[in-house]
Short mmCIF file of N, CA and C in Angstrom, two decimals:
data_model
loop_
_atom_site.label_atom_id
_atom_site.label_comp_id
_atom_site.label_asym_id
_atom_site.label_seq_id
_atom_site.Cartn_x
_atom_site.Cartn_y
_atom_site.Cartn_z
N MET A 523 0.60 -1.30 -0.14
CA MET A 523 0.25 0.22 0.02
C MET A 523 0.47 1.23 0.06
N ALA A 524 0.31 2.26 -1.02
CA ALA A 524 1.17 3.61 -0.75
C ALA A 524 1.08 4.31 0.67
N ALA A 525 1.83 5.15 0.87
CA ALA A 525 1.75 5.72 1.76
C ALA A 525 0.89 7.05 1.74
N SER A 526 0.69 7.75 2.35
CA SER A 526 -0.64 8.60 2.47
C SER A 526 -0.25 10.00 1.95
N ASN A 527 -0.79 10.73 0.81
CA ASN A 527 -0.59 11.88 0.65
C ASN A 527 -0.90 13.05 1.33
N HIS A 528 -0.07 14.12 1.87
CA HIS A 528 -0.98 14.88 2.84
C HIS A 528 -1.68 16.13 1.89
N GLU A 529 -1.28 16.06 0.71
CA GLU A 529 -2.61 16.59 -0.52
C GLU A 529 -3.71 15.77 -0.97
N GLY A 530 -3.97 14.73 -0.59
CA GLY A 530 -5.17 14.12 -0.92
C GLY A 530 -6.22 14.36 -0.21
N PRO A 531 -7.37 13.99 -1.01
CA PRO A 531 -8.67 14.16 -0.09
C PRO A 531 -8.70 13.70 0.96
N VAL A 532 -9.79 14.28 1.95
CA VAL A 532 -10.73 13.41 2.92
C VAL A 532 -11.24 12.28 2.54
N LEU A 533 -11.59 10.91 2.67
CA LEU A 533 -12.62 10.08 2.51
C LEU A 533 -13.08 9.92 3.45
N PHE A 534 -14.41 10.43 3.48
CA PHE A 534 -15.65 9.95 4.32
C PHE A 534 -16.35 8.78 3.93
N ALA A 535 -16.49 7.62 4.74
CA ALA A 535 -17.09 6.89 4.88
C ALA A 535 -18.43 6.82 5.44
N TYR A 536 -19.57 7.19 4.67
CA TYR A 536 -21.09 7.61 4.95
C TYR A 536 -21.95 7.03 4.85
N ASP A 537 -22.69 6.20 5.38
CA ASP A 537 -24.16 5.64 5.78
C ASP A 537 -25.34 5.83 6.25
N GLY A 538 -25.09 7.27 6.29
CA GLY A 538 -26.44 8.08 6.62
C GLY A 538 -26.74 7.94 8.10
N SER A 539 -26.27 7.16 9.00
CA SER A 539 -26.32 7.18 10.26
C SER A 539 -26.05 7.89 11.32
N ASP A 540 -26.24 8.37 12.43
CA ASP A 540 -25.78 9.46 13.08
C ASP A 540 -24.47 9.26 13.47
N HIS A 541 -23.77 8.25 13.80
CA HIS A 541 -22.62 8.35 13.90
C HIS A 541 -21.33 9.12 13.02
N ALA A 542 -22.21 8.26 11.41
CA ALA A 542 -21.68 8.91 10.19
C ALA A 542 -21.57 10.44 10.32
N LYS A 543 -22.83 10.97 10.54
CA LYS A 543 -22.52 12.45 10.65
C LYS A 543 -22.26 13.16 11.73
N ALA A 544 -21.76 12.72 12.59
CA ALA A 544 -20.68 13.41 13.95
C ALA A 544 -19.81 12.96 13.41
N ALA A 545 -19.65 12.00 12.78
CA ALA A 545 -17.78 11.71 11.54
C ALA A 545 -17.50 12.64 11.33
N ILE A 546 -18.62 13.21 10.50
CA ILE A 546 -18.31 14.61 9.43
C ILE A 546 -18.01 15.75 9.94
N ARG A 547 -18.83 15.69 11.32
CA ARG A 547 -18.65 16.97 11.88
C ARG A 547 -17.84 17.48 12.49
N ARG A 548 -17.16 15.80 13.05
CA ARG A 548 -15.94 16.50 14.05
C ARG A 548 -14.73 16.35 13.04
N ALA A 549 -15.04 15.59 11.80
CA ALA A 549 -13.68 16.14 11.27
C ALA A 549 -13.67 17.57 10.41
N GLY A 550 -14.87 18.32 10.65
CA GLY A 550 -14.91 19.78 10.16
C GLY A 550 -14.10 20.46 11.32
N GLN A 551 -14.33 19.98 12.61
CA GLN A 551 -13.87 20.45 14.14
C GLN A 551 -12.16 20.56 13.94
N GLN A 552 -11.91 19.03 13.67
CA GLN A 552 -10.24 18.59 13.89
C GLN A 552 -9.30 18.58 12.69
N LEU A 553 -9.92 18.81 11.44
CA LEU A 553 -9.10 18.91 10.07
C LEU A 553 -8.98 20.16 9.45
N GLN A 554 -8.07 20.18 8.44
CA GLN A 554 -8.33 21.70 7.99
C GLN A 554 -9.39 21.67 7.06
N THR A 555 -10.23 22.71 7.11
CA THR A 555 -11.50 22.71 6.25
C THR A 555 -11.02 23.27 4.74
N ASN A 556 -11.98 23.73 3.77
CA ASN A 556 -11.99 24.01 2.57
C ASN A 556 -10.94 23.11 1.32
N ARG A 557 -10.77 21.85 2.17
CA ARG A 557 -10.22 20.88 1.28
C ARG A 557 -11.01 19.68 0.47
N ARG A 558 -10.44 19.26 -0.18
CA ARG A 558 -10.89 18.24 -0.94
C ARG A 558 -11.73 17.12 -0.35
N ALA A 559 -12.73 16.72 -0.23
CA ALA A 559 -13.19 15.52 0.27
C ALA A 559 -14.12 15.05 -0.70
N ILE A 560 -14.09 13.32 -0.66
CA ILE A 560 -15.32 12.20 -1.29
C ILE A 560 -16.05 11.98 -0.14
N VAL A 561 -16.99 11.64 -0.36
CA VAL A 561 -18.51 11.25 0.78
C VAL A 561 -18.42 10.01 -0.15
N LEU A 562 -17.86 8.58 0.46
CA LEU A 562 -18.28 7.11 -0.13
C LEU A 562 -19.60 7.05 0.79
N THR A 563 -20.46 6.52 -0.34
CA THR A 563 -21.43 5.14 0.52
C THR A 563 -21.55 3.93 -0.78
N VAL A 564 -21.19 3.02 0.51
CA VAL A 564 -21.13 1.68 -0.22
C VAL A 564 -22.34 0.70 -0.14
N PHE A 565 -22.75 -0.15 -1.09
CA PHE A 565 -24.14 -0.58 -0.98
C PHE A 565 -23.48 -1.75 -1.86
N GLU A 566 -24.29 -2.60 -1.08
CA GLU A 566 -24.03 -4.28 -1.41
C GLU A 566 -25.27 -4.46 -2.35
N PRO A 567 -24.27 -4.83 -3.34
CA PRO A 567 -25.50 -5.16 -4.85
C PRO A 567 -26.13 -6.53 -4.55
N PRO A 568 -27.11 -7.13 -5.04
CA PRO A 568 -27.72 -8.09 -4.88
C PRO A 568 -27.46 -8.83 -5.39
N VAL A 569 -27.36 -10.40 -5.22
CA VAL A 569 -26.35 -11.72 -5.65
C VAL A 569 -27.29 -12.51 -6.25
N ALA A 570 -26.95 -13.14 -7.45
CA ALA A 570 -27.81 -13.86 -8.19
C ALA A 570 -27.52 -15.73 -7.80
N GLN A 571 -26.83 -15.73 -6.48
CA GLN A 571 -26.19 -17.16 -6.37
C GLN A 571 -27.28 -18.07 -5.68
N PRO A 572 -27.19 -19.01 -6.29
CA PRO A 572 -28.00 -19.98 -5.77
C PRO A 572 -27.62 -20.44 -4.05
N LEU A 573 -28.77 -20.86 -3.41
CA LEU A 573 -28.36 -20.45 -1.72
C LEU A 573 -27.91 -22.03 -1.89
N ALA A 574 -26.89 -22.40 -0.63
CA ALA A 574 -26.03 -23.46 -0.50
C ALA A 574 -26.60 -24.14 0.50
N PRO A 575 -27.14 -25.38 0.31
CA PRO A 575 -27.40 -26.66 1.67
C PRO A 575 -26.57 -26.56 2.61
N SER A 576 -26.98 -26.54 3.55
CA SER A 576 -26.07 -27.05 4.65
C SER A 576 -25.58 -28.63 4.56
N PRO A 577 -24.50 -28.38 4.89
CA PRO A 577 -23.96 -30.53 4.71
C PRO A 577 -24.96 -31.51 5.48
N ALA A 578 -25.36 -30.83 6.86
CA ALA A 578 -26.47 -31.94 7.55
C ALA A 578 -27.66 -32.03 7.04
N ALA A 579 -27.97 -30.80 6.09
CA ALA A 579 -29.69 -31.25 5.26
C ALA A 579 -29.92 -32.36 5.17
N THR A 580 -31.49 -32.97 5.58
CA THR A 580 -32.06 -34.06 5.24
C THR A 580 -32.47 -33.61 3.93
N PRO A 581 -32.92 -34.70 2.90
CA PRO A 581 -33.48 -34.90 1.63
C PRO A 581 -34.62 -34.00 1.72
N SER A 582 -35.84 -33.85 2.73
CA SER A 582 -36.73 -33.02 2.38
C SER A 582 -36.54 -31.58 2.93
N ALA A 583 -35.69 -31.62 4.15
CA ALA A 583 -34.55 -30.36 4.18
C ALA A 583 -34.40 -29.98 2.81
N LEU A 584 -33.84 -30.44 2.13
CA LEU A 584 -33.27 -30.20 0.69
C LEU A 584 -34.23 -29.72 -0.27
N GLU A 585 -35.21 -30.63 -0.35
CA GLU A 585 -36.46 -30.17 -1.29
C GLU A 585 -36.97 -29.00 -0.85
N GLU A 586 -37.00 -28.63 0.45
CA GLU A 586 -37.49 -27.42 1.07
C GLU A 586 -36.70 -26.16 0.40
N GLY A 587 -35.65 -26.53 0.73
CA GLY A 587 -34.46 -25.84 -0.01
C GLY A 587 -34.55 -25.03 -1.20
N LEU A 588 -34.88 -26.19 -2.17
CA LEU A 588 -34.96 -25.85 -3.51
C LEU A 588 -35.82 -24.95 -3.88
N ALA A 589 -37.18 -25.53 -2.96
CA ALA A 589 -38.37 -25.00 -3.56
C ALA A 589 -37.99 -23.47 -2.94
N LEU A 590 -37.39 -23.13 -1.58
CA LEU A 590 -37.18 -21.64 -1.37
C LEU A 590 -36.60 -20.85 -2.32
N GLU A 591 -35.78 -21.52 -2.65
CA GLU A 591 -34.15 -20.79 -3.55
C GLU A 591 -35.02 -20.52 -4.97
N GLU A 592 -35.88 -21.49 -5.74
CA GLU A 592 -36.63 -21.02 -6.67
C GLU A 592 -37.17 -19.66 -6.48
N SER A 593 -38.23 -19.71 -5.43
CA SER A 593 -39.25 -18.43 -5.54
C SER A 593 -38.02 -17.32 -5.13
N LEU A 594 -37.13 -17.77 -4.38
CA LEU A 594 -36.49 -16.30 -4.53
C LEU A 594 -35.82 -15.70 -5.58
N GLU A 595 -35.14 -16.43 -6.59
CA GLU A 595 -34.32 -16.54 -7.63
C GLU A 595 -35.35 -14.98 -8.22
N LEU A 596 -34.83 -14.37 -8.72
CA LEU A 596 -34.66 -12.98 -9.39
C LEU A 596 -34.46 -12.94 -10.95
N GLU A 597 -35.09 -12.83 -11.60
CA GLU A 597 -35.29 -12.67 -12.66
C GLU A 597 -34.06 -11.65 -13.24
N PRO A 598 -33.13 -11.73 -14.26
CA PRO A 598 -32.12 -10.68 -14.56
C PRO A 598 -32.60 -9.35 -14.63
N SER A 599 -34.09 -9.05 -15.03
CA SER A 599 -34.50 -7.70 -14.85
C SER A 599 -34.70 -7.35 -13.70
N ARG A 600 -35.23 -7.86 -13.16
CA ARG A 600 -36.07 -7.91 -11.65
C ARG A 600 -34.40 -7.53 -10.71
N LEU A 601 -33.50 -8.32 -11.07
CA LEU A 601 -32.12 -8.02 -10.27
C LEU A 601 -31.58 -6.49 -10.68
N ALA A 602 -31.28 -6.54 -12.08
CA ALA A 602 -31.08 -5.03 -12.31
C ALA A 602 -32.03 -4.02 -11.77
N ALA A 603 -32.99 -3.92 -11.65
CA ALA A 603 -33.87 -2.98 -11.43
C ALA A 603 -33.99 -2.95 -9.58
N LEU A 604 -33.59 -3.95 -9.15
CA LEU A 604 -33.03 -4.02 -7.86
C LEU A 604 -31.94 -3.25 -7.73
N ARG A 605 -30.87 -3.38 -8.04
CA ARG A 605 -29.45 -2.90 -7.97
C ARG A 605 -29.92 -1.50 -8.09
N GLU A 606 -30.44 -1.37 -9.23
CA GLU A 606 -30.60 0.25 -9.73
C GLU A 606 -31.21 1.15 -8.52
N SER A 607 -32.20 0.29 -7.96
CA SER A 607 -33.09 1.13 -6.91
C SER A 607 -31.79 1.13 -5.38
N LEU A 608 -31.03 0.21 -5.04
CA LEU A 608 -29.92 0.42 -4.56
C LEU A 608 -28.73 1.25 -4.30
N GLU A 609 -28.93 1.19 -5.88
CA GLU A 609 -27.99 2.53 -5.91
C GLU A 609 -28.27 3.87 -5.71
N LEU A 610 -29.63 4.15 -6.67
CA LEU A 610 -30.16 5.38 -6.12
C LEU A 610 -30.77 5.82 -4.94
N GLU A 611 -31.11 4.70 -4.09
CA GLU A 611 -30.86 5.38 -2.60
C GLU A 611 -29.75 5.68 -1.81
N ALA A 612 -28.43 4.95 -2.40
CA ALA A 612 -26.92 5.00 -2.29
C ALA A 612 -26.56 6.49 -2.33
N ARG A 613 -27.10 6.74 -3.78
CA ARG A 613 -26.91 8.19 -4.11
C ARG A 613 -27.61 9.01 -3.37
N SER A 614 -28.70 9.01 -2.90
CA SER A 614 -29.17 10.22 -2.03
C SER A 614 -28.70 10.47 -0.84
N VAL A 615 -28.18 9.17 -0.15
CA VAL A 615 -27.60 9.04 1.44
C VAL A 615 -25.95 9.54 1.24
N ALA A 616 -25.45 9.48 -0.29
CA ALA A 616 -24.17 10.01 -0.64
C ALA A 616 -24.12 11.60 -0.62
N GLU A 617 -25.36 11.97 -1.47
CA GLU A 617 -25.90 13.41 -1.57
C GLU A 617 -26.05 14.05 -0.15
N GLU A 618 -26.15 13.46 0.67
CA GLU A 618 -26.78 14.04 2.09
C GLU A 618 -25.73 14.30 2.61
N GLY A 619 -24.81 13.36 3.01
CA GLY A 619 -23.30 13.23 3.66
C GLY A 619 -22.39 14.36 2.93
N ALA A 620 -22.51 14.24 1.55
CA ALA A 620 -21.55 15.64 0.98
C ALA A 620 -22.46 17.10 1.17
N GLU A 621 -23.67 17.60 1.32
CA GLU A 621 -24.05 18.34 1.83
C GLU A 621 -23.37 18.77 3.46
N LEU A 622 -23.46 17.49 4.05
CA LEU A 622 -23.05 17.72 5.22
C LEU A 622 -21.67 18.29 5.48
N ALA A 623 -20.93 17.55 4.59
CA ALA A 623 -19.39 18.16 4.50
C ALA A 623 -19.45 19.25 3.88
N ARG A 624 -19.81 19.73 3.15
CA ARG A 624 -19.43 20.79 2.42
C ARG A 624 -20.05 22.21 3.68
N ALA A 625 -21.21 21.89 4.53
CA ALA A 625 -21.81 22.55 5.75
C ALA A 625 -20.59 22.60 6.48
N SER A 626 -19.65 21.89 6.59
CA SER A 626 -18.67 21.71 7.57
C SER A 626 -17.33 22.22 7.32
N GLY A 627 -17.31 22.75 5.80
CA GLY A 627 -16.38 23.29 5.73
C GLY A 627 -15.38 22.77 4.35
N PHE A 628 -16.16 21.25 3.72
CA PHE A 628 -15.31 20.52 2.69
C PHE A 628 -15.51 20.87 1.70
N ASP A 629 -14.97 21.22 0.73
CA ASP A 629 -15.17 21.04 -0.55
C ASP A 629 -15.57 19.37 -1.18
N ALA A 630 -16.61 18.84 -0.78
CA ALA A 630 -16.75 17.40 -1.30
C ALA A 630 -17.77 17.09 -2.33
N GLU A 631 -17.63 15.90 -2.73
CA GLU A 631 -18.16 15.27 -3.67
C GLU A 631 -18.63 14.14 -3.58
N PRO A 632 -19.97 13.44 -3.82
CA PRO A 632 -20.50 12.18 -3.47
C PRO A 632 -20.11 11.12 -4.37
N SER A 633 -19.55 10.10 -3.60
CA SER A 633 -19.20 9.00 -4.38
C SER A 633 -20.18 7.60 -4.16
N VAL A 634 -20.53 6.90 -5.02
CA VAL A 634 -21.26 5.70 -4.77
C VAL A 634 -20.62 4.51 -5.34
N GLU A 635 -20.48 3.34 -4.41
CA GLU A 635 -19.88 2.27 -5.46
C GLU A 635 -20.56 0.75 -4.93
N PRO A 636 -20.21 0.27 -5.34
CA PRO A 636 -20.63 -1.31 -5.19
C PRO A 636 -19.65 -1.84 -4.40
N GLY A 637 -20.13 -2.95 -3.05
CA GLY A 637 -19.04 -3.61 -2.58
C GLY A 637 -19.53 -4.57 -1.83
N GLU A 638 -19.25 -5.88 -1.84
CA GLU A 638 -19.74 -6.38 -1.02
C GLU A 638 -19.05 -6.94 0.48
N THR A 639 -18.23 -6.12 0.20
CA THR A 639 -17.30 -6.15 2.03
C THR A 639 -16.88 -4.94 1.91
N VAL A 640 -18.15 -4.13 2.97
CA VAL A 640 -18.01 -2.67 2.96
C VAL A 640 -16.70 -2.15 2.90
N TRP A 641 -15.73 -2.70 3.80
CA TRP A 641 -14.74 -2.12 4.69
C TRP A 641 -13.42 -2.44 3.75
N ARG A 642 -13.71 -3.41 2.89
CA ARG A 642 -12.68 -3.49 1.75
C ARG A 642 -13.21 -2.61 0.29
N ARG A 643 -14.42 -2.09 0.12
CA ARG A 643 -14.37 -1.06 -0.53
C ARG A 643 -14.04 0.29 -0.15
N ILE A 644 -13.98 0.57 0.96
CA ILE A 644 -13.61 1.84 2.12
C ILE A 644 -11.99 1.66 1.24
N VAL A 645 -11.20 0.92 2.19
CA VAL A 645 -9.79 1.03 1.56
C VAL A 645 -9.59 1.03 0.30
N ASP A 646 -9.87 0.33 -0.55
CA ASP A 646 -9.69 0.21 -1.72
C ASP A 646 -10.06 1.63 -2.57
N SER A 647 -10.91 2.50 -2.11
CA SER A 647 -11.67 3.31 -2.61
C SER A 647 -10.40 4.33 -2.30
N ALA A 648 -9.86 4.38 -0.72
CA ALA A 648 -8.81 5.35 -0.11
C ALA A 648 -7.46 5.47 -1.23
N GLU A 649 -7.60 4.33 -1.36
CA GLU A 649 -6.15 3.83 -1.94
C GLU A 649 -6.11 4.79 -3.69
N GLU A 650 -7.68 4.32 -4.40
CA GLU A 650 -7.68 4.98 -5.57
C GLU A 650 -7.78 6.33 -5.69
N HIS A 651 -8.32 6.92 -4.52
CA HIS A 651 -8.33 8.43 -4.42
C HIS A 651 -7.18 9.02 -4.18
N ASP A 652 -5.94 8.13 -3.22
CA ASP A 652 -5.15 8.89 -2.78
C ASP A 652 -5.12 9.71 -1.64
N ALA A 653 -6.27 9.07 -0.71
CA ALA A 653 -6.53 9.70 0.28
C ALA A 653 -5.69 10.01 1.44
N ALA A 654 -5.82 11.41 1.54
CA ALA A 654 -4.59 11.64 2.97
C ALA A 654 -5.26 10.64 4.07
N ILE A 655 -6.48 10.87 4.65
CA ILE A 655 -7.04 10.37 5.80
C ILE A 655 -8.84 9.77 5.45
N VAL A 656 -8.51 8.58 6.43
CA VAL A 656 -10.54 8.08 6.25
C VAL A 656 -10.97 8.23 7.33
N VAL A 657 -12.46 9.13 7.15
CA VAL A 657 -12.98 9.50 8.21
C VAL A 657 -14.15 8.56 8.57
N VAL A 658 -14.15 7.31 9.72
CA VAL A 658 -15.42 6.76 9.47
C VAL A 658 -16.15 7.02 11.02
N GLY A 659 -17.68 6.76 11.07
CA GLY A 659 -17.86 6.82 12.51
C GLY A 659 -18.36 5.64 12.64
N SER A 660 -18.25 5.49 14.20
CA SER A 660 -18.27 3.89 14.81
C SER A 660 -19.12 3.81 15.99
N ARG A 661 -19.89 2.92 15.95
CA ARG A 661 -21.13 2.60 17.47
C ARG A 661 -20.38 2.00 18.56
N TRP A 662 -20.56 2.59 19.45
CA TRP A 662 -19.71 2.11 20.67
C TRP A 662 -20.57 0.78 20.64
N ARG A 663 -19.57 -0.51 21.07
CA ARG A 663 -20.02 -1.81 21.10
C ARG A 663 -19.06 -2.65 22.00
N SER A 664 -19.80 -3.71 22.90
CA SER A 664 -19.15 -3.95 23.79
C SER A 664 -17.81 -5.22 23.15
N ARG A 665 -17.07 -5.85 23.94
CA ARG A 665 -15.83 -6.65 23.22
C ARG A 665 -16.90 -7.84 21.98
N PRO A 666 -17.52 -8.54 22.94
CA PRO A 666 -17.95 -9.72 22.69
C PRO A 666 -18.91 -9.08 21.00
N GLY A 667 -19.81 -7.86 21.30
CA GLY A 667 -20.59 -7.36 20.05
C GLY A 667 -19.46 -7.39 19.09
N ARG A 668 -18.19 -6.71 19.46
CA ARG A 668 -16.96 -6.35 18.17
C ARG A 668 -16.69 -7.99 17.38
N LEU A 669 -16.80 -8.83 18.34
CA LEU A 669 -16.18 -10.22 17.70
C LEU A 669 -17.44 -10.67 17.03
N LEU A 670 -18.62 -10.58 17.20
CA LEU A 670 -19.69 -11.17 17.25
C LEU A 670 -19.74 -10.57 15.47
N MET A 671 -20.11 -9.13 15.65
CA MET A 671 -20.53 -8.56 14.31
C MET A 671 -19.60 -7.65 13.75
N GLY A 672 -18.32 -7.40 14.02
CA GLY A 672 -17.32 -7.20 13.49
C GLY A 672 -17.60 -5.57 13.60
N SER A 673 -16.42 -4.72 13.17
CA SER A 673 -16.71 -3.42 13.14
C SER A 673 -15.80 -2.88 11.91
N ILE A 674 -16.70 -2.20 10.76
CA ILE A 674 -16.00 -1.58 9.43
C ILE A 674 -15.21 -0.47 10.19
N ALA A 675 -15.45 -0.16 11.00
CA ALA A 675 -14.13 0.83 11.46
C ALA A 675 -13.16 0.45 11.55
N GLU A 676 -13.05 -0.71 12.71
CA GLU A 676 -12.00 -1.68 12.88
C GLU A 676 -11.12 -2.21 11.74
N ALA A 677 -12.04 -2.53 10.76
CA ALA A 677 -11.25 -3.42 10.18
C ALA A 677 -10.95 -2.63 9.07
N THR A 678 -11.45 -1.29 8.32
CA THR A 678 -10.89 -0.53 7.91
C THR A 678 -9.22 -0.05 8.22
N ALA A 679 -9.38 0.36 9.42
CA ALA A 679 -7.95 0.94 10.31
C ALA A 679 -7.14 -0.16 10.06
N ARG A 680 -7.65 -1.71 9.97
CA ARG A 680 -6.53 -2.64 10.18
C ARG A 680 -6.27 -2.90 9.08
N HIS A 681 -6.99 -2.79 7.87
CA HIS A 681 -6.24 -3.24 6.68
C HIS A 681 -6.11 -1.76 5.71
N THR A 682 -5.53 -0.70 6.28
CA THR A 682 -5.05 0.18 5.35
C THR A 682 -3.79 1.19 6.10
N ASP A 683 -2.49 1.53 5.50
CA ASP A 683 -2.05 2.18 5.94
C ASP A 683 -2.28 3.97 6.09
N ARG A 684 -3.10 4.14 5.84
CA ARG A 684 -3.59 5.87 5.65
C ARG A 684 -4.06 5.85 7.27
N PRO A 685 -3.91 7.52 7.57
CA PRO A 685 -4.38 7.72 8.84
C PRO A 685 -6.17 7.10 8.92
N VAL A 686 -6.35 7.00 9.81
CA VAL A 686 -8.22 6.76 9.88
C VAL A 686 -8.72 7.42 11.49
N LEU A 687 -9.61 8.54 10.55
CA LEU A 687 -10.27 9.31 12.14
C LEU A 687 -11.47 8.13 12.72
N THR A 688 -11.48 7.75 13.62
CA THR A 688 -12.62 7.20 14.02
C THR A 688 -13.72 7.93 14.82
N VAL A 689 -14.76 8.41 14.88
CA VAL A 689 -15.14 9.17 15.58
C VAL A 689 -16.62 7.86 16.38
N HIS A 690 -16.66 7.77 17.44
CA HIS A 690 -17.95 7.02 18.00
C HIS A 690 -18.66 8.14 17.99
N GLU A 691 -19.92 7.78 18.33
CA GLU A 691 -21.47 8.02 18.56
C GLU A 691 -21.37 9.00 19.86
N PRO A 692 -21.82 10.20 20.18
CA PRO A 692 -22.19 10.85 21.33
C PRO A 692 -22.45 10.01 22.52
N ALA A 693 -22.04 10.12 23.78
CA ALA A 693 -22.90 9.35 24.67
C ALA A 693 -23.87 9.69 24.87
N SER A 694 -24.95 11.01 24.92
CA SER A 694 -26.08 11.15 24.83
C SER A 694 -26.67 10.33 24.02
N ALA A 695 -26.29 9.75 22.44
CA ALA A 695 -26.69 8.95 21.76
C ALA A 695 -26.63 7.59 22.13
N ARG A 696 -25.99 7.26 22.87
CA ARG A 696 -25.77 5.79 23.66
C ARG A 696 -26.60 5.70 25.18
N GLY A 697 -27.24 6.94 25.57
CA GLY A 697 -28.14 7.07 26.84
C GLY A 697 -27.41 7.00 27.61
N GLU A 698 -26.04 7.86 27.45
CA GLU A 698 -25.32 7.86 28.93
C GLU A 698 -25.02 9.55 29.40
N ALA A 699 -24.83 9.98 30.41
CA ALA A 699 -24.58 11.23 30.52
C ALA A 699 -23.32 12.02 29.87
N GLY A 700 -23.69 13.32 29.30
CA GLY A 700 -22.41 13.65 28.41
C GLY A 700 -21.87 14.57 28.78
#
């Protein structure tokens, strides 16, 4: 991975959540403003892959699984329409994030990209844009919660050599006194 370029843009990973909004606002307070920024929203495209049966499935469960799979299969045109709908929704979210970033002092543009693994798409986009820093919001989770659910912010920081500003949601959003 290439070293970070101090002149590169800020890459905001933005999903429209309160913690993503807080991350943009905090970056506006912490980073030099009037700089170029990319507000990236990653959407997970629908897949047309068949369901894999469990190795322990009984013959009747396999038959039920095949019937379910057939009912869930989407025609290519419906799959394309679903993808288009998801991409349109993601574009709206990215536009909202870019507006918030501009209000926080950045020269921001929205970006929408498909990705089956969100953190991987964020890391790859940071490389492609030669981002100086990646900014992500993160929910507070207990250690077992992080182990079970994972963390996009944590995975992003682990897999890039670029600086990552991780902003946790405010204590008031977690129901704590702050």
